[in-house]
Coordinates of C-alpha atoms and ligand atoms in Angstrom, one line a residue:
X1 CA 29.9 0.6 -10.4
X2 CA 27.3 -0.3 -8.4
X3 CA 23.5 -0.9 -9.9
X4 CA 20.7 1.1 -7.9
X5 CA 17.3 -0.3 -9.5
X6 CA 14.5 2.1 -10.0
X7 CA 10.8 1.9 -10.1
X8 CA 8.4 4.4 -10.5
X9 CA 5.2 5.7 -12.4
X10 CA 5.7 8.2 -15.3
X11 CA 5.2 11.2 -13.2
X12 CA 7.9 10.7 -10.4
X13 CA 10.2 9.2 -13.3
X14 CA 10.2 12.8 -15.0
X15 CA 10.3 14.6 -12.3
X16 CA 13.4 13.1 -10.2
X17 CA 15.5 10.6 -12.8
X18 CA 16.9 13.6 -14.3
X19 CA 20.5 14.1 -15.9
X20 CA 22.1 16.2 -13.0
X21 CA 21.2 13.4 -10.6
X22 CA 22.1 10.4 -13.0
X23 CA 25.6 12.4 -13.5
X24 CA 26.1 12.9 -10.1
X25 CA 25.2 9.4 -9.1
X26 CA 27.9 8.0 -11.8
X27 CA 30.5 10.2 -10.2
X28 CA 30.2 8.2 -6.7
X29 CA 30.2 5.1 -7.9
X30 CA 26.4 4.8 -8.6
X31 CA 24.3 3.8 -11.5
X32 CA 20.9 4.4 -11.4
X33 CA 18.8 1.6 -13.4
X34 CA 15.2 1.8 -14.7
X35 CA 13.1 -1.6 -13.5
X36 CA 10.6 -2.2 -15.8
X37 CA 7.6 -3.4 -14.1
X38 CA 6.1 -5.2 -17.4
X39 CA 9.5 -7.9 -16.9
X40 CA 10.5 -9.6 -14.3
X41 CA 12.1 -8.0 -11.6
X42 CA 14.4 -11.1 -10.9
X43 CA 15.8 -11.2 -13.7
X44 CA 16.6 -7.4 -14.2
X45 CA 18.9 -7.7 -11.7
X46 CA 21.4 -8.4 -10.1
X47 CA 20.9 -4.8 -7.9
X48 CA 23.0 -3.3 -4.8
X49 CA 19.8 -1.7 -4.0
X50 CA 16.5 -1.3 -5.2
X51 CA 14.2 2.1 -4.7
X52 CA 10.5 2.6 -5.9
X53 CA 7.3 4.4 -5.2
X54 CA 5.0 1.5 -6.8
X55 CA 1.9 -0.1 -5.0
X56 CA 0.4 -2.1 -7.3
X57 CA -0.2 -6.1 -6.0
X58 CA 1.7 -7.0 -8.9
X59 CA 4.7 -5.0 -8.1
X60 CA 4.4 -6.1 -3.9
X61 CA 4.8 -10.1 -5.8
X62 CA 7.7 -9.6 -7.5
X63 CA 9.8 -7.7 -4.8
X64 CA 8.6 -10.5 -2.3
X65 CA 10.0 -13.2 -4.7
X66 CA 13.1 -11.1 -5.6
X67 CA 13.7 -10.5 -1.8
X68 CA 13.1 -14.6 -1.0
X69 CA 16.1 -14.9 -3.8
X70 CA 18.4 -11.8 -2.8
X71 CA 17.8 -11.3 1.2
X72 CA 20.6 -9.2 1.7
X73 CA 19.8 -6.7 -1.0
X74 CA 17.9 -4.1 0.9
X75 CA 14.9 -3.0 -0.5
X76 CA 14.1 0.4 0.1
X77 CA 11.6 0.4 1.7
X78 CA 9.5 -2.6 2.7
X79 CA 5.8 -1.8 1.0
X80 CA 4.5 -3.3 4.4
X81 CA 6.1 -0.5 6.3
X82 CA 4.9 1.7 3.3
X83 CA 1.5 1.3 4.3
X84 CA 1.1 3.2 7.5
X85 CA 1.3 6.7 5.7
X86 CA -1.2 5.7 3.4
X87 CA -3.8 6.0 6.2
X88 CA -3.6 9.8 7.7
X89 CA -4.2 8.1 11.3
X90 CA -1.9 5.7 11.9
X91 CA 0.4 8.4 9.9
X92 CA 0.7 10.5 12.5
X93 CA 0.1 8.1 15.5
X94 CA 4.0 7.1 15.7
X95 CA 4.6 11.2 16.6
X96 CA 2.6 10.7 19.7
X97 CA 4.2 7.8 20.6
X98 CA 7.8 9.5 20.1
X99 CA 7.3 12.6 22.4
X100 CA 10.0 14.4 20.7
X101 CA 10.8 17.7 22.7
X102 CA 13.9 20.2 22.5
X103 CA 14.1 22.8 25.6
X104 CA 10.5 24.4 25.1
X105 CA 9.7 23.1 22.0
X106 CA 7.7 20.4 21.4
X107 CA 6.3 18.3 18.6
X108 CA 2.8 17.2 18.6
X109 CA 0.0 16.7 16.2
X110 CA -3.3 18.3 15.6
X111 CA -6.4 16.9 17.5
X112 CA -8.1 15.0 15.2
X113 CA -10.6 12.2 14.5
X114 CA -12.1 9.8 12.0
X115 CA -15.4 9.1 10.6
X116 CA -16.4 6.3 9.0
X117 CA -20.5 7.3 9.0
X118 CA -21.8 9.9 7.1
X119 CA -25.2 10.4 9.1
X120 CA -22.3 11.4 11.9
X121 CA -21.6 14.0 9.8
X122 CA -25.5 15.1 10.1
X123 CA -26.8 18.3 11.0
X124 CA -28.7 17.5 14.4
X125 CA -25.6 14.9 15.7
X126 CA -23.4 16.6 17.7
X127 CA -20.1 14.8 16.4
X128 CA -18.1 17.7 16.3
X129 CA -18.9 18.6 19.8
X130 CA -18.7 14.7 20.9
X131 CA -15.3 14.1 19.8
X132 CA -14.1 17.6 21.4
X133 CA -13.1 19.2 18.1
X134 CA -13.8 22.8 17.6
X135 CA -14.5 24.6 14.1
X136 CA -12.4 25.5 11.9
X137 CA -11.3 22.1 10.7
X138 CA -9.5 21.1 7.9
X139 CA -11.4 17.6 6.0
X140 CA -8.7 15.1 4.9
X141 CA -10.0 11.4 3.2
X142 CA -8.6 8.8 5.2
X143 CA -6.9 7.2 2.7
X144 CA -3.1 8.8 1.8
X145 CA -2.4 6.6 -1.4
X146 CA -0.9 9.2 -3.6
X147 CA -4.4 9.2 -5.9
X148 CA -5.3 12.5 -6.6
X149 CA -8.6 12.4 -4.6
X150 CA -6.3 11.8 -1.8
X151 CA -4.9 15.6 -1.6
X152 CA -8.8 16.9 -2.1
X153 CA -8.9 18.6 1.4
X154 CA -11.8 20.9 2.4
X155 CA -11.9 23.6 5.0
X156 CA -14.9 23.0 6.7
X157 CA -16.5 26.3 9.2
X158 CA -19.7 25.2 10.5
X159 CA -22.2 21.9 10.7
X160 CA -23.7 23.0 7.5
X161 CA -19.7 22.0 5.9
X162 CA -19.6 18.9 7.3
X163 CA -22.5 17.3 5.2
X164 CA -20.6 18.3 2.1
X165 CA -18.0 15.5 3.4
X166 CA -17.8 11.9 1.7
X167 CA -16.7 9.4 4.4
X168 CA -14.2 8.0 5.4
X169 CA -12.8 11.4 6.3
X170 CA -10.2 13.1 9.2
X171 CA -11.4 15.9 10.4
X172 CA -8.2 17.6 11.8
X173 CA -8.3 21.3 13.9
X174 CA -7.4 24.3 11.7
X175 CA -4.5 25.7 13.4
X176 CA -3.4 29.5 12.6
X177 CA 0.6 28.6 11.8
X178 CA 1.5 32.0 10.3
X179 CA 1.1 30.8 6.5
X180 CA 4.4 29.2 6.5
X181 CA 5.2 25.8 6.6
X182 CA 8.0 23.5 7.5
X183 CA 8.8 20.3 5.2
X184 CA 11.7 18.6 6.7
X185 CA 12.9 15.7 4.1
X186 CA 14.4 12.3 5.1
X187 CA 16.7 10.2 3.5
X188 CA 18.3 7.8 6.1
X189 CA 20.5 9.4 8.2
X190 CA 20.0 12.7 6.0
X191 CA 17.4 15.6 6.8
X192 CA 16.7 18.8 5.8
X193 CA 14.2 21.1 6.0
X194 CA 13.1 23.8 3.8
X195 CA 10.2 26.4 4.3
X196 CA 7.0 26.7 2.0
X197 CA 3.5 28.5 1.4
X198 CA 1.1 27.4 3.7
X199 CA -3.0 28.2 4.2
X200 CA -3.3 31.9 5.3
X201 CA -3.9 32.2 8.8
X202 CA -8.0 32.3 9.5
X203 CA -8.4 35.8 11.6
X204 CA -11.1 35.3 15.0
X205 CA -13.2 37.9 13.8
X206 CA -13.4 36.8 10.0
X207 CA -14.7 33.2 11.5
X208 CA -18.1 34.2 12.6
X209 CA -18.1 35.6 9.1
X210 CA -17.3 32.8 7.5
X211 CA -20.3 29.4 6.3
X212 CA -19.9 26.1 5.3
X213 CA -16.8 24.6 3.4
X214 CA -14.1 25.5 1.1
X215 CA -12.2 22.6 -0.7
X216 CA -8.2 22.7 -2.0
X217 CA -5.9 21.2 -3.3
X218 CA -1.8 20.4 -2.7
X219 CA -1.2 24.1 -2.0
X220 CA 2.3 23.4 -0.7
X221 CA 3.4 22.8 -4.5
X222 CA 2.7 26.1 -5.5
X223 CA 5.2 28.5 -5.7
X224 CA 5.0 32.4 -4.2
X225 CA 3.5 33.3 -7.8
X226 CA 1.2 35.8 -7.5
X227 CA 3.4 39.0 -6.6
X228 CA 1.8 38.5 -3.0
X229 CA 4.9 40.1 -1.3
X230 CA 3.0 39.8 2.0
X231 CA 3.5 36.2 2.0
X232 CA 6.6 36.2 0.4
X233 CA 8.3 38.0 3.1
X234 CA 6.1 36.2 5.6
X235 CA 8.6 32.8 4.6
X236 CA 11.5 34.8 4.4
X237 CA 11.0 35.9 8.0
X238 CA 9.5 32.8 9.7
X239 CA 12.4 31.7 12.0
X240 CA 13.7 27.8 11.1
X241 CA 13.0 25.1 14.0
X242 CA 16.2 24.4 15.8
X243 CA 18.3 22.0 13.7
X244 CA 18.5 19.6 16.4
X245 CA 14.7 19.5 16.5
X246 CA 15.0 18.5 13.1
X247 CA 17.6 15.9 12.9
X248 CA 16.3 14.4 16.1
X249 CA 12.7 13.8 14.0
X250 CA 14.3 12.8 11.2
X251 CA 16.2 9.9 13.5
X252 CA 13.0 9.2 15.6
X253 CA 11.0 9.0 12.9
X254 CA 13.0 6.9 10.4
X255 CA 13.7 4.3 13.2
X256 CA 10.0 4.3 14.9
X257 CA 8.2 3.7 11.1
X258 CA 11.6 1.5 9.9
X259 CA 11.3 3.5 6.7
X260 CA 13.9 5.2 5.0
X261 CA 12.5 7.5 2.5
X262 CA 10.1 10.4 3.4
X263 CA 9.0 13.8 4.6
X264 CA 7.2 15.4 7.5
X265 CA 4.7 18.6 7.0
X266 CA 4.8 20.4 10.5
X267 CA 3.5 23.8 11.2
X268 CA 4.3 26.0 14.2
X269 CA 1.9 27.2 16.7
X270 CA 4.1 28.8 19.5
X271 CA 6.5 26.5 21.2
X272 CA 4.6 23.8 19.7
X273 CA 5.2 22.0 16.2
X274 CA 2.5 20.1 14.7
X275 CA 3.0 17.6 12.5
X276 CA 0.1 17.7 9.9
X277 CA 1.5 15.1 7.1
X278 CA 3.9 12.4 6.3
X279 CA 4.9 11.8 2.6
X280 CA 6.8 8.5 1.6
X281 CA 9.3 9.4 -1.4
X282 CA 8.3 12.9 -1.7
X283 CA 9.5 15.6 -4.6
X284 CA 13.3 15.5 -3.2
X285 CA 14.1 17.2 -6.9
X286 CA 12.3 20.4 -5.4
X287 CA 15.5 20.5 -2.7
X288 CA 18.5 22.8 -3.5
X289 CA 21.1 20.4 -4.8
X290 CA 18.8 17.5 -4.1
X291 CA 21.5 15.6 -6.3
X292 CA 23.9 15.3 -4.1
X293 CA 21.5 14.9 -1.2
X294 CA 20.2 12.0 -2.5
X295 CA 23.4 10.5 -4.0
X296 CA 24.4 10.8 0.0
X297 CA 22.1 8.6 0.8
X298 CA 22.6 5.9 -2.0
X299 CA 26.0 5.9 -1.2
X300 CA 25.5 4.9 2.3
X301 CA 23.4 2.2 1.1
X302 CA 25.5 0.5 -1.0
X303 CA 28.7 1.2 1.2
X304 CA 26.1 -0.3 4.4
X305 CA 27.7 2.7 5.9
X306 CA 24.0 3.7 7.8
X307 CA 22.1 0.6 9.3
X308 CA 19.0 0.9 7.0
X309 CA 16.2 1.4 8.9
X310 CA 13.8 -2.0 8.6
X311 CA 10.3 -2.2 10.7
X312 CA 8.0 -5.2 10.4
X313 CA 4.7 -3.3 10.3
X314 CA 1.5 -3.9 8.3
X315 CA -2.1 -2.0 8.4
X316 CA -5.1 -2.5 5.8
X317 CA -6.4 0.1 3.9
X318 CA -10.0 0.9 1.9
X319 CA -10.3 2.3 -1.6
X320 CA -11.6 6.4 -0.9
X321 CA -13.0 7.9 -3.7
X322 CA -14.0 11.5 -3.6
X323 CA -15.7 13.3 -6.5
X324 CA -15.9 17.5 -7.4
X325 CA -14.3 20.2 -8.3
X326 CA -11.5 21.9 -6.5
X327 CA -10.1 25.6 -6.1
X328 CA -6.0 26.3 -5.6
X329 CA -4.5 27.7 -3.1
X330 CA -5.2 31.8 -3.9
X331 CA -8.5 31.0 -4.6
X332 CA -8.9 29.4 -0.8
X333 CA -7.4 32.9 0.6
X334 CA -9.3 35.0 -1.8
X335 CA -12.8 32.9 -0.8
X336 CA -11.9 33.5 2.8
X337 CA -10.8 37.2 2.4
X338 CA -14.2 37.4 0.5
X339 CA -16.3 36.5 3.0
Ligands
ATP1 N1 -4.3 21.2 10.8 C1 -4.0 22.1 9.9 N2 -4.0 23.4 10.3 C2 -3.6 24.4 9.4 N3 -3.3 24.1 8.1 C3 -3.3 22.9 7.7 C4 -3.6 21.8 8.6 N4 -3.5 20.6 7.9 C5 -3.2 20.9 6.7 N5 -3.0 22.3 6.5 C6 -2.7 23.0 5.3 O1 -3.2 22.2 4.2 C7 -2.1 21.8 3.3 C8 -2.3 20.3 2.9 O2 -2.5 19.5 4.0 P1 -1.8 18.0 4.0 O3 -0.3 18.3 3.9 O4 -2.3 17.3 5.1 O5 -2.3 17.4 2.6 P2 -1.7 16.5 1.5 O6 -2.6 16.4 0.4 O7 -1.3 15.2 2.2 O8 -0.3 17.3 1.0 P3 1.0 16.7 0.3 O9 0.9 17.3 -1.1 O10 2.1 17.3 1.1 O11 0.9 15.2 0.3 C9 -0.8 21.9 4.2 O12 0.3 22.1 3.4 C10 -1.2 23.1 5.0 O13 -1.0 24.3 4.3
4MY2 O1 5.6 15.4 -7.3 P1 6.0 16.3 -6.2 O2 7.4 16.8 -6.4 O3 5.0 17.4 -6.0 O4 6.0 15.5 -4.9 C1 4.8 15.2 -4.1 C2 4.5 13.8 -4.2 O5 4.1 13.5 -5.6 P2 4.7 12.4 -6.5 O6 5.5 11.4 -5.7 O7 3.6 11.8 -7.2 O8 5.6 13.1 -7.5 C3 3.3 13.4 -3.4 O9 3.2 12.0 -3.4 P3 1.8 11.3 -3.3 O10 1.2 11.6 -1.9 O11 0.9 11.9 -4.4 O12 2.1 9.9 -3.6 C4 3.6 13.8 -1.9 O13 4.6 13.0 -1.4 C5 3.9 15.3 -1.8 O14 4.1 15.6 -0.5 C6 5.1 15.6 -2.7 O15 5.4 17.0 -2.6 P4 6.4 17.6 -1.5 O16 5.9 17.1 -0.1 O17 7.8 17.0 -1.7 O18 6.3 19.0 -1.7
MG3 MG1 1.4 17.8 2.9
MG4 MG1 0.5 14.2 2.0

């Protein structure tokens, strides 16, 4: 058998070590070990492989020390490499740089900017006009990190919106993407992409209707619950990207960031795909079959069938804290339907 280490906070632990995938592991070969952080990783091991989604200093030292001991087991992936999506600029920056097209189609990103001042977020500076971003925009806090402050977006419509921002803060074009949205998961040389709810589409007449800011939360997780059949079938109709389009992403993207383990948000604007988001170990369990997906992968791994992608990259990153209280995603469509 061959030991796969794991290490993850409570939440990811319940959500993807479940039986189905542990079973299916131990049918290829594979068994999945809990690493707990509280010991020493050394001398948990010895591992053929070792996953996590941990970020903690702590955790950084003992991989570091583990890797100095065990070079040649990989660890997937390198928290240096990690760190780029934990800042939603440099995120995105490696999908400019690819220039992935596929006949018409191409994949870009929204326009967007940073700001790190708050009085550039005044009423009388003319930021918004500065930077060449037009209203509506969507707010993001710089910082990715996985807190939950982190997913505490606002839709912002006018001047007035932006002084409801705390900084540092994305502010990223609303684009109208038909209310679906494309998550295409990686796991080395496996992708696949699934479609999900998205923000409703923001109609030109209903936006000189519509004042200052509207803040959300992680709408993407929620399911088509409400009976809204409208939106249901909108999904069910939205045409997939091409799946070479996909894979090729996938490929670019894994090599370009060297990381292994992760998924891109895009949305669809006419022949163009924008890529919105990048999430390092996302929820694979919400993939049909995910198990074996995922075992795919580890197999791989351990066999050294895929070269693993590796990418010596390192950016710093500030604590964001944002504070207040936040609506779901119905409540979004409802306020804007409202207004
Ligand atoms: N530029 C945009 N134009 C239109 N809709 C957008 C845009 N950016 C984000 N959205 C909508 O907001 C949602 C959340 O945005 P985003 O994925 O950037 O946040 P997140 O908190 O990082 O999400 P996740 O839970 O996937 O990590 C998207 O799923 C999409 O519905
Ligand atoms: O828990 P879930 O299954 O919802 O997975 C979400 C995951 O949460 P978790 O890793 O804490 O579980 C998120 O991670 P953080 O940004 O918060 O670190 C992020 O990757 C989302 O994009 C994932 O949703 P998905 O993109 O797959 O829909
Ligand atoms: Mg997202
Ligand atoms: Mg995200």
């Amino acid at each position: 058998m061959y030991r796969v280490g794991y290490a993850f906070d409570s939440r990811k632990f319940e959500s993807f070590i479940v039986d189905s995938f542990l079973e299916c592991a131990k049918q290829r070969g594979i068994d999945l070990v809990q690493i707990h952080t509280d010991r020493s990783l050394i001398e948990q091991g010895p591992f053929d492989c070792v996953i996590h989604k941990l970020y903690d200093e702590d955790w950084k030292k003992q991989l570091a020390e583990f890797s100095a001991l065990h070079p040649n087991t990989p660890i997937i992936d390198r928290p240096e490499s990690i760190e780029r999506l934990h800042n939603r600029i440099s995120m995105l920056e490696v999908v400019t740089q690819l220039k992935i097209s596929l006949g018409n189609d191409t994949v870009w990103i929204p326009k967007q900017a940073v700001i790190h001042e708050s009085k550039a977020l005044d009423d009388d500076a003319n930021a918004i006009e500065e930077l060449g971003l037009k209203f509506p925009l969507i707010a993001k806090p710089l910082m990715a990190n996985g807190s939950d402050s982190s997913h505490k977006l606002c839709l912002v419509f006018d001047r007035e919106g932006l002084k409801t921002l705390s900084v540092p803060v994305v502010l990223q074009e609303f684009v109208n993407h038909g209310g679906v949205i494309f998550k295409v998961y990686v796991a080395g040389q496996h992708v696949k992409c699934v479609k999900r709810k998205s923000l409703p589409d923001i109609a030109e007449e209903k936006l000189e209707t519509l004042r200052g800011s509207v803040p959300f939360s992680q709408i993407s997780n929620l399911a088509v619950e409400d009976g809204d059949d409208s939106v249901e079938s909108n999904i069910e109709r939205a045409e997939m990207p091409a799946g070479e389009l996909v894979v090729e992403l996938g490929r670019a993207l894994r090599e370009a960031m060297g990381l292994n383990l992760f998924n891109v948000d895009m949305i669809r604007d006419g022949s163009r795909y924008l890529v919105i988001d990048i999430n390092y170990f996302p929820g694979y369990s919400k993939l049909p079959a995910f198990e074996s997906f995922f075992t795919d992968f580890l197999w791989d791994v351990v066999h050294k069938e895929s070269g693993i992608a590796a990418f010596p990259y390192s950016v710093f990153f500030l604590i964001y804290k944002l504070d207040g209280a936040y609506l779901h995603a119905r409540d979004v469509a409802a306020a804007i339907s409202k207004r």
